[in-house]
mmCIF file of C-alpha atoms in Angstrom:
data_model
loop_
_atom_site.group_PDB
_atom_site.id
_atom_site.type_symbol
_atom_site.label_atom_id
_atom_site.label_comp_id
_atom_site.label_asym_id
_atom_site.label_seq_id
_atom_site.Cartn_x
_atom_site.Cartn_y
_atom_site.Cartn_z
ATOM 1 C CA UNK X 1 0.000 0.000 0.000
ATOM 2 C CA UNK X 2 2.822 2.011 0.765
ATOM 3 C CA UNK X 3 4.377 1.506 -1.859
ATOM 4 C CA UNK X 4 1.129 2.612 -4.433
ATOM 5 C CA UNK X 5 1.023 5.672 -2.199
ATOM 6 C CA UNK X 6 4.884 5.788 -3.906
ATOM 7 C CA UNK X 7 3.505 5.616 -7.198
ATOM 8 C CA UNK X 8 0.788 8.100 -7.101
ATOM 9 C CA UNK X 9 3.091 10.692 -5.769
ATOM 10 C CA UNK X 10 5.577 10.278 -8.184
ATOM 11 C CA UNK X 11 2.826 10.321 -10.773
ATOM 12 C CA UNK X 12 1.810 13.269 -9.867
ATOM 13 C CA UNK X 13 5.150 14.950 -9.507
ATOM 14 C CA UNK X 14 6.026 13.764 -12.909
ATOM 15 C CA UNK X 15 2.572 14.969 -14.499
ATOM 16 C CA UNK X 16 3.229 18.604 -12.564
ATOM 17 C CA UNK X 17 7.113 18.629 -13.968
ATOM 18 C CA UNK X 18 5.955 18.061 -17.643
ATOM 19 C CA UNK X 19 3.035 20.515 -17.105
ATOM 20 C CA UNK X 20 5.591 23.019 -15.717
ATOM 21 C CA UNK X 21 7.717 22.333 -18.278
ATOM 22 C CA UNK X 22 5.308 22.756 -20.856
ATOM 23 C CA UNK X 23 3.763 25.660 -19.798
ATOM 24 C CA UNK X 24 7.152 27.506 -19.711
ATOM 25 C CA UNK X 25 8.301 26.545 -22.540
ATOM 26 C CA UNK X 26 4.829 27.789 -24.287
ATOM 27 C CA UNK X 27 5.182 31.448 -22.408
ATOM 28 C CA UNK X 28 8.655 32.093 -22.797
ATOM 29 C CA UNK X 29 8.209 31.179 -26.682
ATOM 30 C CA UNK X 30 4.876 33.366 -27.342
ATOM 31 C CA UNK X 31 6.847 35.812 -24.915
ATOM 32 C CA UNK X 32 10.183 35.943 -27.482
ATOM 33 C CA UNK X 33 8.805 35.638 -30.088
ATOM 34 C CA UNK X 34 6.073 38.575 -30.198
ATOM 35 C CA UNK X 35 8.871 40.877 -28.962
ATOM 36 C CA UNK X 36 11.119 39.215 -31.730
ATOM 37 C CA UNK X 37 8.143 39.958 -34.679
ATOM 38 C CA UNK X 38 7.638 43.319 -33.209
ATOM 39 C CA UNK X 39 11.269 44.208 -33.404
ATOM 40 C CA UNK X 40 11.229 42.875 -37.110
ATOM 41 C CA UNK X 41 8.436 45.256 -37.866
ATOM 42 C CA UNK X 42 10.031 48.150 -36.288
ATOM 43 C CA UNK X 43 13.511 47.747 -38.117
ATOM 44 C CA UNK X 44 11.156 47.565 -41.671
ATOM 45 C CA UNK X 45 9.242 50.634 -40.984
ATOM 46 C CA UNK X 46 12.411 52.329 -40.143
ATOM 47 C CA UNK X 47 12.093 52.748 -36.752
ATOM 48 C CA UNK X 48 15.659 51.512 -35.832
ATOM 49 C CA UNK X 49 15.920 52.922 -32.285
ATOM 50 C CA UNK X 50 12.255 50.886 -31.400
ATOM 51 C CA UNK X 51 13.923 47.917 -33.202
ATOM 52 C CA UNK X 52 17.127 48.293 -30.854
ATOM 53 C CA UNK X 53 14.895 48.693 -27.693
ATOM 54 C CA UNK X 54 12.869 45.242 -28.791
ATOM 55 C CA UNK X 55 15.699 43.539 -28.797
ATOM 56 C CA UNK X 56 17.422 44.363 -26.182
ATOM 57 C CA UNK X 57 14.187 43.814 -24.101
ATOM 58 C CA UNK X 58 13.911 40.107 -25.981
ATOM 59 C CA UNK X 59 17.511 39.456 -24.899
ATOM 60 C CA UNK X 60 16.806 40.341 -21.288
ATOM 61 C CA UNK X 61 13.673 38.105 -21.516
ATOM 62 C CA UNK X 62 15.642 35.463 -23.081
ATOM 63 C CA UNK X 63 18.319 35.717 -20.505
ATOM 64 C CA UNK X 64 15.875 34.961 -17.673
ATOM 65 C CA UNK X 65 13.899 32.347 -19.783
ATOM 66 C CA UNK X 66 17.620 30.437 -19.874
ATOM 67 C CA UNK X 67 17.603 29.960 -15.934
ATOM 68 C CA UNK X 68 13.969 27.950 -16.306
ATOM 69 C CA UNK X 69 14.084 26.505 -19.621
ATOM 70 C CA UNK X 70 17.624 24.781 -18.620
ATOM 71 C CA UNK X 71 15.039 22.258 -16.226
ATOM 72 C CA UNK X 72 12.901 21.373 -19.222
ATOM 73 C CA UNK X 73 15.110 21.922 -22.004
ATOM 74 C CA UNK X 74 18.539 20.496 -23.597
ATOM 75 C CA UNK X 75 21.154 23.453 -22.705
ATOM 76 C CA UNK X 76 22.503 23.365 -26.087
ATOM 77 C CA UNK X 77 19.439 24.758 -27.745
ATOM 78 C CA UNK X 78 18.913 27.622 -25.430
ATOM 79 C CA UNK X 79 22.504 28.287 -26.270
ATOM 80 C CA UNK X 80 21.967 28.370 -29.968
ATOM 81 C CA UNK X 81 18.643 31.330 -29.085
ATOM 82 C CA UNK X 82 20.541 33.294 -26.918
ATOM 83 C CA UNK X 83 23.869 33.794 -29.209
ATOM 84 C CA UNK X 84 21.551 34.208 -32.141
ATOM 85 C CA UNK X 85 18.946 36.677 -29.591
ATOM 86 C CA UNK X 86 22.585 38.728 -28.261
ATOM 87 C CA UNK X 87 23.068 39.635 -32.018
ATOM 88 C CA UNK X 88 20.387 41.840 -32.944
ATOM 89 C CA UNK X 89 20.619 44.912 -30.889
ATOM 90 C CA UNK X 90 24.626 45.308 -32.432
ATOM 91 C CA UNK X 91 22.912 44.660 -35.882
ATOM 92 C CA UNK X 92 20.258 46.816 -35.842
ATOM 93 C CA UNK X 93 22.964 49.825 -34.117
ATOM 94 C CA UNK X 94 24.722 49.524 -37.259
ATOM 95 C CA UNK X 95 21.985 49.692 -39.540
ATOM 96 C CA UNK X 96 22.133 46.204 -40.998
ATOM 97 C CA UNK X 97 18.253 45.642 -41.162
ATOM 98 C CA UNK X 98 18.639 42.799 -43.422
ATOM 99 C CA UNK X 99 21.291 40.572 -41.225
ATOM 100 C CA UNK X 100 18.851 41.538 -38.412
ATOM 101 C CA UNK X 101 15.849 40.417 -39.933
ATOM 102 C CA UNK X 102 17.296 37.327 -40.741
ATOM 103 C CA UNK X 103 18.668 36.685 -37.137
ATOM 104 C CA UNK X 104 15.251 37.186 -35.992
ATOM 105 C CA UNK X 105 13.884 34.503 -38.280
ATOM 106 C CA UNK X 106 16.516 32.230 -37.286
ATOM 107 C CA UNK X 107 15.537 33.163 -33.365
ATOM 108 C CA UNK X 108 12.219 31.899 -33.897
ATOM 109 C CA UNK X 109 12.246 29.647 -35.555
ATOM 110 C CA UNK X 110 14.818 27.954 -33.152
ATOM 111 C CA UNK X 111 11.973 28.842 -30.422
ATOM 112 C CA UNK X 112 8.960 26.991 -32.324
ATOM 113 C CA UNK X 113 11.548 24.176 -33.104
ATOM 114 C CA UNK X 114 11.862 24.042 -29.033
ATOM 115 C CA UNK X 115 8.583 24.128 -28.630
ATOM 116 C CA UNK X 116 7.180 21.946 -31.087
ATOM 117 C CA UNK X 117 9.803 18.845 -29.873
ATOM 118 C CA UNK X 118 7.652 19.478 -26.406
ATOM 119 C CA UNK X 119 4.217 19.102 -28.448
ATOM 120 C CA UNK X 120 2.105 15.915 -27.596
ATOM 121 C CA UNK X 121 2.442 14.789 -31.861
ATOM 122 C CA UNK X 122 2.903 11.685 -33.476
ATOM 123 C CA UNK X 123 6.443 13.081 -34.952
ATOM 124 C CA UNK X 124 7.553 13.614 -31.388
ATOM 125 C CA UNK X 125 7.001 9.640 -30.637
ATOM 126 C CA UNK X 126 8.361 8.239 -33.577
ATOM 127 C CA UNK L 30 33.558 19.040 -13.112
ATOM 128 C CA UNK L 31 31.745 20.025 -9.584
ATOM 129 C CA UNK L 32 28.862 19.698 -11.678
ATOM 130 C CA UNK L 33 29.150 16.554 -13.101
ATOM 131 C CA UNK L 34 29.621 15.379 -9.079
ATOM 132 C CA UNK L 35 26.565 16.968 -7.982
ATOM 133 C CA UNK L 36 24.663 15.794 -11.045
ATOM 134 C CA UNK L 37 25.678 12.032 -10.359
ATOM 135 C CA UNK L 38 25.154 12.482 -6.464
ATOM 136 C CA UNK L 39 21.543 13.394 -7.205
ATOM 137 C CA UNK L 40 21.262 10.834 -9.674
ATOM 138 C CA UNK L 41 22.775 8.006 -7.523
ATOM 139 C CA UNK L 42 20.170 9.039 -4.755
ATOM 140 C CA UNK L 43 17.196 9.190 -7.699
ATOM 141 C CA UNK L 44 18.121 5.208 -8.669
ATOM 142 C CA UNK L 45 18.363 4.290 -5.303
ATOM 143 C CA UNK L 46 15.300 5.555 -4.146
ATOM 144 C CA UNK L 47 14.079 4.166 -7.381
ATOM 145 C CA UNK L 48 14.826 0.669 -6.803
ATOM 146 C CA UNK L 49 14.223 0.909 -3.088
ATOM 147 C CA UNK L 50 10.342 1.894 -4.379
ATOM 148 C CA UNK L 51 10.340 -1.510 -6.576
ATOM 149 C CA UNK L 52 11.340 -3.392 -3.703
ATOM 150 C CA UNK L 53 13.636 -5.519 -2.387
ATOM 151 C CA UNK L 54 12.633 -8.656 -5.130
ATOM 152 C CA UNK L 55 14.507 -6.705 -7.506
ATOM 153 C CA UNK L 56 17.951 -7.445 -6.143
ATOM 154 C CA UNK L 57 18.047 -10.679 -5.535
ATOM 155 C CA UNK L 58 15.448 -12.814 -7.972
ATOM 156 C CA UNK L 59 14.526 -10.707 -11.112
ATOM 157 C CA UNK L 60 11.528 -11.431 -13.565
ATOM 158 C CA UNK L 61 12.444 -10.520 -17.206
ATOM 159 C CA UNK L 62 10.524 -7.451 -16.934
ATOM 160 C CA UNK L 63 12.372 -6.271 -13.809
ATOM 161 C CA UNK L 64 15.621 -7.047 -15.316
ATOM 162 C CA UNK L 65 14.588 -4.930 -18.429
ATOM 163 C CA UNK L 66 13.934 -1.946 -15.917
ATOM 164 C CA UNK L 67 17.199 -2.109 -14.021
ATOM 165 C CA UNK L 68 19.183 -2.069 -17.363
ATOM 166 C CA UNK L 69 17.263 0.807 -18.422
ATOM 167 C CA UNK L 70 17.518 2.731 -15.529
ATOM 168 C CA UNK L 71 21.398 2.160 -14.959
ATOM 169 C CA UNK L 72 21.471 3.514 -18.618
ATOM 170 C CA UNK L 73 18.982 6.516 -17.922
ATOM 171 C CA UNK L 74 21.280 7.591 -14.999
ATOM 172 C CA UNK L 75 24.428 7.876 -16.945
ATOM 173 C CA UNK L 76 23.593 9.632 -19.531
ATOM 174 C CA UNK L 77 22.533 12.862 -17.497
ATOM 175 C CA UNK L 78 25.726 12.330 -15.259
ATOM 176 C CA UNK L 79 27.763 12.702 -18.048
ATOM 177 C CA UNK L 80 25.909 14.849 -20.912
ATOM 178 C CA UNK L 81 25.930 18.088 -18.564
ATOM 179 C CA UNK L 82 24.121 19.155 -21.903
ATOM 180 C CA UNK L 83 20.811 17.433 -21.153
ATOM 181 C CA UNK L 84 18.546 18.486 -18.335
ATOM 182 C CA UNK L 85 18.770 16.006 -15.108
ATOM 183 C CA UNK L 86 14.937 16.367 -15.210
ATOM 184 C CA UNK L 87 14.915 14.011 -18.316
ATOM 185 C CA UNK L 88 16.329 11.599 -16.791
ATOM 186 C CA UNK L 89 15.049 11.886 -13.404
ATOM 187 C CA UNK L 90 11.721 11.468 -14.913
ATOM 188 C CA UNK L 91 12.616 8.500 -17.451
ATOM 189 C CA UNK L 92 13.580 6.779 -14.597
ATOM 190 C CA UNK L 93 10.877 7.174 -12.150
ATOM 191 C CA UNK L 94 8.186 6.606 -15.261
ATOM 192 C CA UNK L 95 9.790 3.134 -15.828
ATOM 193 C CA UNK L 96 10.035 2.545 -11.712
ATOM 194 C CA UNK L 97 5.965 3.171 -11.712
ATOM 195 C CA UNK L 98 5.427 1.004 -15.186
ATOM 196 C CA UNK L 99 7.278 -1.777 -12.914
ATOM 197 C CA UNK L 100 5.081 -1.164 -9.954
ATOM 198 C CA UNK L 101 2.078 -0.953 -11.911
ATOM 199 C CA UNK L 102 2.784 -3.591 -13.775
ATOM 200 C CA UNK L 103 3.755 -5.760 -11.233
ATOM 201 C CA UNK L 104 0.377 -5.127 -9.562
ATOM 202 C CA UNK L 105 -1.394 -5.776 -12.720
ATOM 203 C CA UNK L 106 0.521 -9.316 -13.135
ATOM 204 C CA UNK L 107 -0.648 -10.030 -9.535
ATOM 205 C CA UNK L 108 -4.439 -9.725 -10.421
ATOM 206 C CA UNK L 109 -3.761 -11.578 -14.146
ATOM 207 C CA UNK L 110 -2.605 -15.144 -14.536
ATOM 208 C CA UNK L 111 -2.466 -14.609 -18.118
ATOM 209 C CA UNK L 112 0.059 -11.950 -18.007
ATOM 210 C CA UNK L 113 2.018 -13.138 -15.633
ATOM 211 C CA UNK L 114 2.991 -16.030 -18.005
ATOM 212 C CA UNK L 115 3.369 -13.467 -21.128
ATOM 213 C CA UNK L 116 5.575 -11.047 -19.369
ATOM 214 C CA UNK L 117 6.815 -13.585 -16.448
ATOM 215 C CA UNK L 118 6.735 -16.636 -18.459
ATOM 216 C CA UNK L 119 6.438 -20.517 -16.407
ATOM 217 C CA UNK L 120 8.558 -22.794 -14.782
ATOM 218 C CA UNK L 121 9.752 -25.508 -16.848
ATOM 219 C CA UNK L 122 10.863 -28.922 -16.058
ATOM 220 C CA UNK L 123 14.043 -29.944 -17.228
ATOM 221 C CA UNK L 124 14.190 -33.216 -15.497
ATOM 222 C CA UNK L 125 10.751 -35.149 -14.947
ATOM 223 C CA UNK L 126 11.047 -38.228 -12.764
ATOM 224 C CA UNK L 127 14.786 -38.886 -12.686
ATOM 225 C CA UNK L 128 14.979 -38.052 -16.728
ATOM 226 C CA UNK L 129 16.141 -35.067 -18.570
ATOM 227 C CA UNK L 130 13.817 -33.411 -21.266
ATOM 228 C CA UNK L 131 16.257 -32.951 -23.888
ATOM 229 C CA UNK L 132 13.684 -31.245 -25.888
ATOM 230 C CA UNK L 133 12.837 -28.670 -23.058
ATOM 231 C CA UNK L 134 16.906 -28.203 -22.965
ATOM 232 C CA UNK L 135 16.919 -27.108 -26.164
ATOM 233 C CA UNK L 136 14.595 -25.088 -26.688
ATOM 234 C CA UNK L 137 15.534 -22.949 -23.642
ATOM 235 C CA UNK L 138 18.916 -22.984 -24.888
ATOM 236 C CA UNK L 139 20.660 -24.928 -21.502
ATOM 237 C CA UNK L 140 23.752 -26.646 -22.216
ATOM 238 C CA UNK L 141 24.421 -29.392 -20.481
ATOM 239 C CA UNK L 142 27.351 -28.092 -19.035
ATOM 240 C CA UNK L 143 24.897 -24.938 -17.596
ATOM 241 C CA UNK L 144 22.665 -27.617 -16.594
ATOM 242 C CA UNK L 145 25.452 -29.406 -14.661
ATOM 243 C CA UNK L 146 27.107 -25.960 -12.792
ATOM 244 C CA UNK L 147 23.036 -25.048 -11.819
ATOM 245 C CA UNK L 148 22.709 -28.701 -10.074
ATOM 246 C CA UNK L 149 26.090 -28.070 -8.200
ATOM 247 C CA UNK L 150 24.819 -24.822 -7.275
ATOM 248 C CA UNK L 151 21.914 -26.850 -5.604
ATOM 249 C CA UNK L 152 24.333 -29.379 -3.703
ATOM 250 C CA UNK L 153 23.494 -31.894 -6.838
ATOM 251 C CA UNK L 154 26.548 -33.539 -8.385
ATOM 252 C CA UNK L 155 25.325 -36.441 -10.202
ATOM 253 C CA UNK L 156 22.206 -36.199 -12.396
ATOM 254 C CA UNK L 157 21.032 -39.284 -11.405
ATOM 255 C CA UNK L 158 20.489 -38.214 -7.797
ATOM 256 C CA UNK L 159 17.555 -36.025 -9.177
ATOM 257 C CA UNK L 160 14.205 -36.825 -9.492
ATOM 258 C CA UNK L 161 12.724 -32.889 -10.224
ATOM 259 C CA UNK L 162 14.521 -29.948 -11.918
ATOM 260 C CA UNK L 163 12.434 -27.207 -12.540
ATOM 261 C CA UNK L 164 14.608 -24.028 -14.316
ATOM 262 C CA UNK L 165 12.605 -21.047 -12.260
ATOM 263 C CA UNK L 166 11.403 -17.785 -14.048
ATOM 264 C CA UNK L 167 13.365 -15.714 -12.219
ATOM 265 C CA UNK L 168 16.394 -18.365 -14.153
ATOM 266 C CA UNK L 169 17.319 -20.191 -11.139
ATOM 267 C CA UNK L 170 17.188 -24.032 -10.813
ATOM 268 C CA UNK L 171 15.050 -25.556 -7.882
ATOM 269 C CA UNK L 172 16.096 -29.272 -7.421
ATOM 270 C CA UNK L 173 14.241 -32.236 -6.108
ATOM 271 C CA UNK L 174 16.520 -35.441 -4.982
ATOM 272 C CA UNK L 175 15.216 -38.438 -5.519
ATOM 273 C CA UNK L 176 13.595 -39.930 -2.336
ATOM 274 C CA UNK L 177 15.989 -42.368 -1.284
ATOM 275 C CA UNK L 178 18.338 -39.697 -1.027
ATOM 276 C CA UNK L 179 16.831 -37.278 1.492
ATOM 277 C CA UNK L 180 17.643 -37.103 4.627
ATOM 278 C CA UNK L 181 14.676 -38.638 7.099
ATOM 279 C CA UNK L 182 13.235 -35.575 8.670
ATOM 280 C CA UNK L 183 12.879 -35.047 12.614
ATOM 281 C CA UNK L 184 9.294 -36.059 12.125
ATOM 282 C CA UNK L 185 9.429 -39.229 10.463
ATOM 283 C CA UNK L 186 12.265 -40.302 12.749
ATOM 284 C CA UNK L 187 10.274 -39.079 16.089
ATOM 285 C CA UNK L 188 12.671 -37.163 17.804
ATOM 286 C CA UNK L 189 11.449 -33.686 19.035
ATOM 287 C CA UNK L 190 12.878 -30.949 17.834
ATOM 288 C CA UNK L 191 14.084 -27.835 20.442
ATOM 289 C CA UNK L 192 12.793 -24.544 18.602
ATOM 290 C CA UNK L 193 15.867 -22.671 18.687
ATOM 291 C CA UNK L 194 14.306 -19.839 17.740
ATOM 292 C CA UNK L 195 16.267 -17.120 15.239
ATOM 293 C CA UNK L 196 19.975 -17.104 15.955
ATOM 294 C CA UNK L 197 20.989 -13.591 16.161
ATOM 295 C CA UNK L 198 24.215 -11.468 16.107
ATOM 296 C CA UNK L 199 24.554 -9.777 19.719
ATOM 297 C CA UNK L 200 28.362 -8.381 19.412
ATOM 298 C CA UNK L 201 29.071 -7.038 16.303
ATOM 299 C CA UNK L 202 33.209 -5.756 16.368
ATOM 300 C CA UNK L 203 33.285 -5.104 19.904
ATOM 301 C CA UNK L 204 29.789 -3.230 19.837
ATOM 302 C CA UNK L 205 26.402 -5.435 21.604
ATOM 303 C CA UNK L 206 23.737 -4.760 19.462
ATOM 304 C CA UNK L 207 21.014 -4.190 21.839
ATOM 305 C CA UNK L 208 18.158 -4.808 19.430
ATOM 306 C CA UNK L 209 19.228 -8.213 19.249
ATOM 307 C CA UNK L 210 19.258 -9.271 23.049
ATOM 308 C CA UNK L 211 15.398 -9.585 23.393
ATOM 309 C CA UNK L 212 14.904 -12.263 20.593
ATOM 310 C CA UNK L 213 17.124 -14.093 21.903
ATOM 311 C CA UNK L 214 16.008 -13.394 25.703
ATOM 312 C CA UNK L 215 19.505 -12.019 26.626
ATOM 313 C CA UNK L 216 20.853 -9.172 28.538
ATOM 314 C CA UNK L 217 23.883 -6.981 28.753
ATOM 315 C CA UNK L 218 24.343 -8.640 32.035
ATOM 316 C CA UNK L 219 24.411 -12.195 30.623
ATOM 317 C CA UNK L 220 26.709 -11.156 27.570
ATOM 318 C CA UNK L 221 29.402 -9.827 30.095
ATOM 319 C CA UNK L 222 29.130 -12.543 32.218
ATOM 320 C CA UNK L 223 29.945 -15.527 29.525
ATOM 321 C CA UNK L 224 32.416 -12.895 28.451
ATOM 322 C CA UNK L 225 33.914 -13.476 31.483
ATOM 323 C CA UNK L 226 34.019 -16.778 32.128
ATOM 324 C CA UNK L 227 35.420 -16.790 28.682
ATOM 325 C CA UNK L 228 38.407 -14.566 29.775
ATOM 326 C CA UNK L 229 37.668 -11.885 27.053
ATOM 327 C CA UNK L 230 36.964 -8.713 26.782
ATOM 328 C CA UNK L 231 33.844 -6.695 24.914
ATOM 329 C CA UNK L 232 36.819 -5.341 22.493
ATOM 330 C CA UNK L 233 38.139 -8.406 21.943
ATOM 331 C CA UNK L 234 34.935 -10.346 20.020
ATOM 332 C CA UNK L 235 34.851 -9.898 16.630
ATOM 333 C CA UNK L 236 31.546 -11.888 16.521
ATOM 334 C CA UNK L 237 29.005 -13.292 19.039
ATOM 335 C CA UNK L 238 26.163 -15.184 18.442
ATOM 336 C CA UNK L 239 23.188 -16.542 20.656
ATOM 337 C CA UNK L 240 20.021 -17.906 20.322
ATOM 338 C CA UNK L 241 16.947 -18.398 22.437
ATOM 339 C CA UNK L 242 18.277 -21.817 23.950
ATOM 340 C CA UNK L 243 21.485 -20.082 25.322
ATOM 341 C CA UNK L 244 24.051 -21.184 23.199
ATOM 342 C CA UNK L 245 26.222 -18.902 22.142
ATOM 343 C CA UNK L 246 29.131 -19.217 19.594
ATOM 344 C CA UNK L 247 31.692 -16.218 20.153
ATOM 345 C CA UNK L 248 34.683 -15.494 16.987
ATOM 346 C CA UNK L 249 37.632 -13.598 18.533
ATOM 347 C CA UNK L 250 39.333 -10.521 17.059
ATOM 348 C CA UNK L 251 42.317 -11.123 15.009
ATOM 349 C CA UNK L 252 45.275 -9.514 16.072
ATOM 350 C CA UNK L 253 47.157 -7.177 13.671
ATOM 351 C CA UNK L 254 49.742 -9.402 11.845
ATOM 352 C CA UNK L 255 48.250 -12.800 12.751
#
């Protein structure tokens, strides 16, 4: 009996980790990348100083989505969002709208790769 | 580096608390289902202890989800007879009255020469001494002599039998292990007294023990360079 009382615990821990984990990964993503779209839009209307601002606020957010996602998420791929995230202020400084549209492309579509290997689909299992 | 310690610390505590949950079957007799889990978990744990890359939370969880398949399982197999013998499979005989099923042999794959180490294992050394072999699922061998070669039991012979009830340890290196002395109705008192008469000291036993009769068997400490 003890032991089932083992089972359901753990159950439940494990169903509240991936929950967590999920629901993190989700926020941070629709977080990143609506400042990273915004910023995108700002840099092609010309507003460069907006454009810097948005990304220097997505960094920050991206900084402090590192510490959480690092539970859920391989390290390596947060990595790969934040060198590609600490770009685009510096690129958008110098004027280079094109490099920094492109680096925000890259940033999410890194972040709906991250999420989508989290997503409960048939491409995940197989 | 101080990672990777603290990673396989908390891992090392995750498996053993993991296997302490499945319970104690799992070290000594495994099915082929809880053998499956104890590879699988041994593999889950290393791979977070040394990819620093990967979240522990991966495998933490990997290995208690397989720890509560087992336990589930293993409740499930309780209730079924069915699945016990797809997952457990059944106890086979390889010898039946004194004569060994060749065609059971082979088809479990047992050499003779396995056969033959198994039977020693079991205090067998001839085959003709056995009149039952049945190979276990857990892969052991449980061995029946033939009747005219067991011993005649207390019973049949009519002698009575003194319960000596569990013999326990009650000095452990020099230490009495107080826990001990009631199941075996003894007391500090009575230890140091036999002690005593023995001419030793507490520091001196390596090994005492007693059982409920009051006999007593006591090992003495080996002396450095003996």
């Amino acid at each position: 009996m003890k032991r089932l009382w083992a089972v359901l615990i753990l159950m439940v821990l494990i169903a509240a980790i991936c929950t967590a984990g999920y629901i993190t990964i989700e926020g941070y993503r629709d977080k990143t990348v609506t400042t990273l779209q915004a910023a995108m839009a700002a840099a092609n209307s010309g507003d460069y100083k907006k454009a810097e601002e948005l990304a220097k606020q997505a960094e920050t957010t991206w900084i402090d989505a590192e510490q959480k996602l690092s539970i859920f998420v391989n390290h390596s791929q947060l990595s790969e969002v934040g060198l590609s995230v600490a770009k685009l202020a510096p690129l958008i400084k110098d004027g280079s709208v094109g490099e920094f549209n492109a680096e925000c492309s890259l940033s999410i579509v890194q972040l709906i790769h991250i999420s989508n290997r989290e997503k409960f689909r048939w491409e995940n299992f197989i | 580096m101080l990672i990777t310690l603290i990673r396989t610390i908390i891992l090392y505590v995750v498996v053993i608390v993991g296997v302490r949950i499945m319970g104690k079957r799992q070290v000594g007799e495994m099915q082929p289902a809880e053998l499956v889990v104890t590879i699988l978990i041994s593999e889950l744990a290393a791979i977070p202890m040394q990819d620093l890359d990967r979240p522990m939370a991966n495998g933490v969880i990997a290995i208690f989800g397989l720890v509560i398949f087992e336990i589930l399982l293993s409740i499930i197999i309780m209730k079924s007879l069915k699945l016990r013998r797809i997952i457990s499979g059944k106890p086979a005989i390889i010898i039946n009255n004194g004569v060994i099923d060749q065609h059971i042999l082979k088809e479990l794959r047992i050499t003779i020469d396995d056969l033959n180490e198994d039977l020693r294992q079991a205090g067998v050394f001839s085959f003709d001494e056995v009149q039952f072999a049945i190979l276990e699922t857990n892969g052991k061998i449980s061995v029946l002599k033939k009747p005219h070669l067991l011993g005649p039991t207390a019973e049949q012979m009519h002698v009575e039998n003194k319960d000596k009830g569990l013999p326990c340890t009650v000095i452990c290196d020099g230490v009495i292990e107080e826990h001990s002395l009631p199941l075996v109705s003894f007391t500090a008192e009575k230890i140091h007294s036999i002690l005593e008469q023995n001419q030793l000291k507490l520091k001196d036993v390596f090994i005492m023990t007693a059982d409920k009769l009051g006999n007593h068997v006591i090992v003495k400490k080996q002396k450095k360079g003996n």
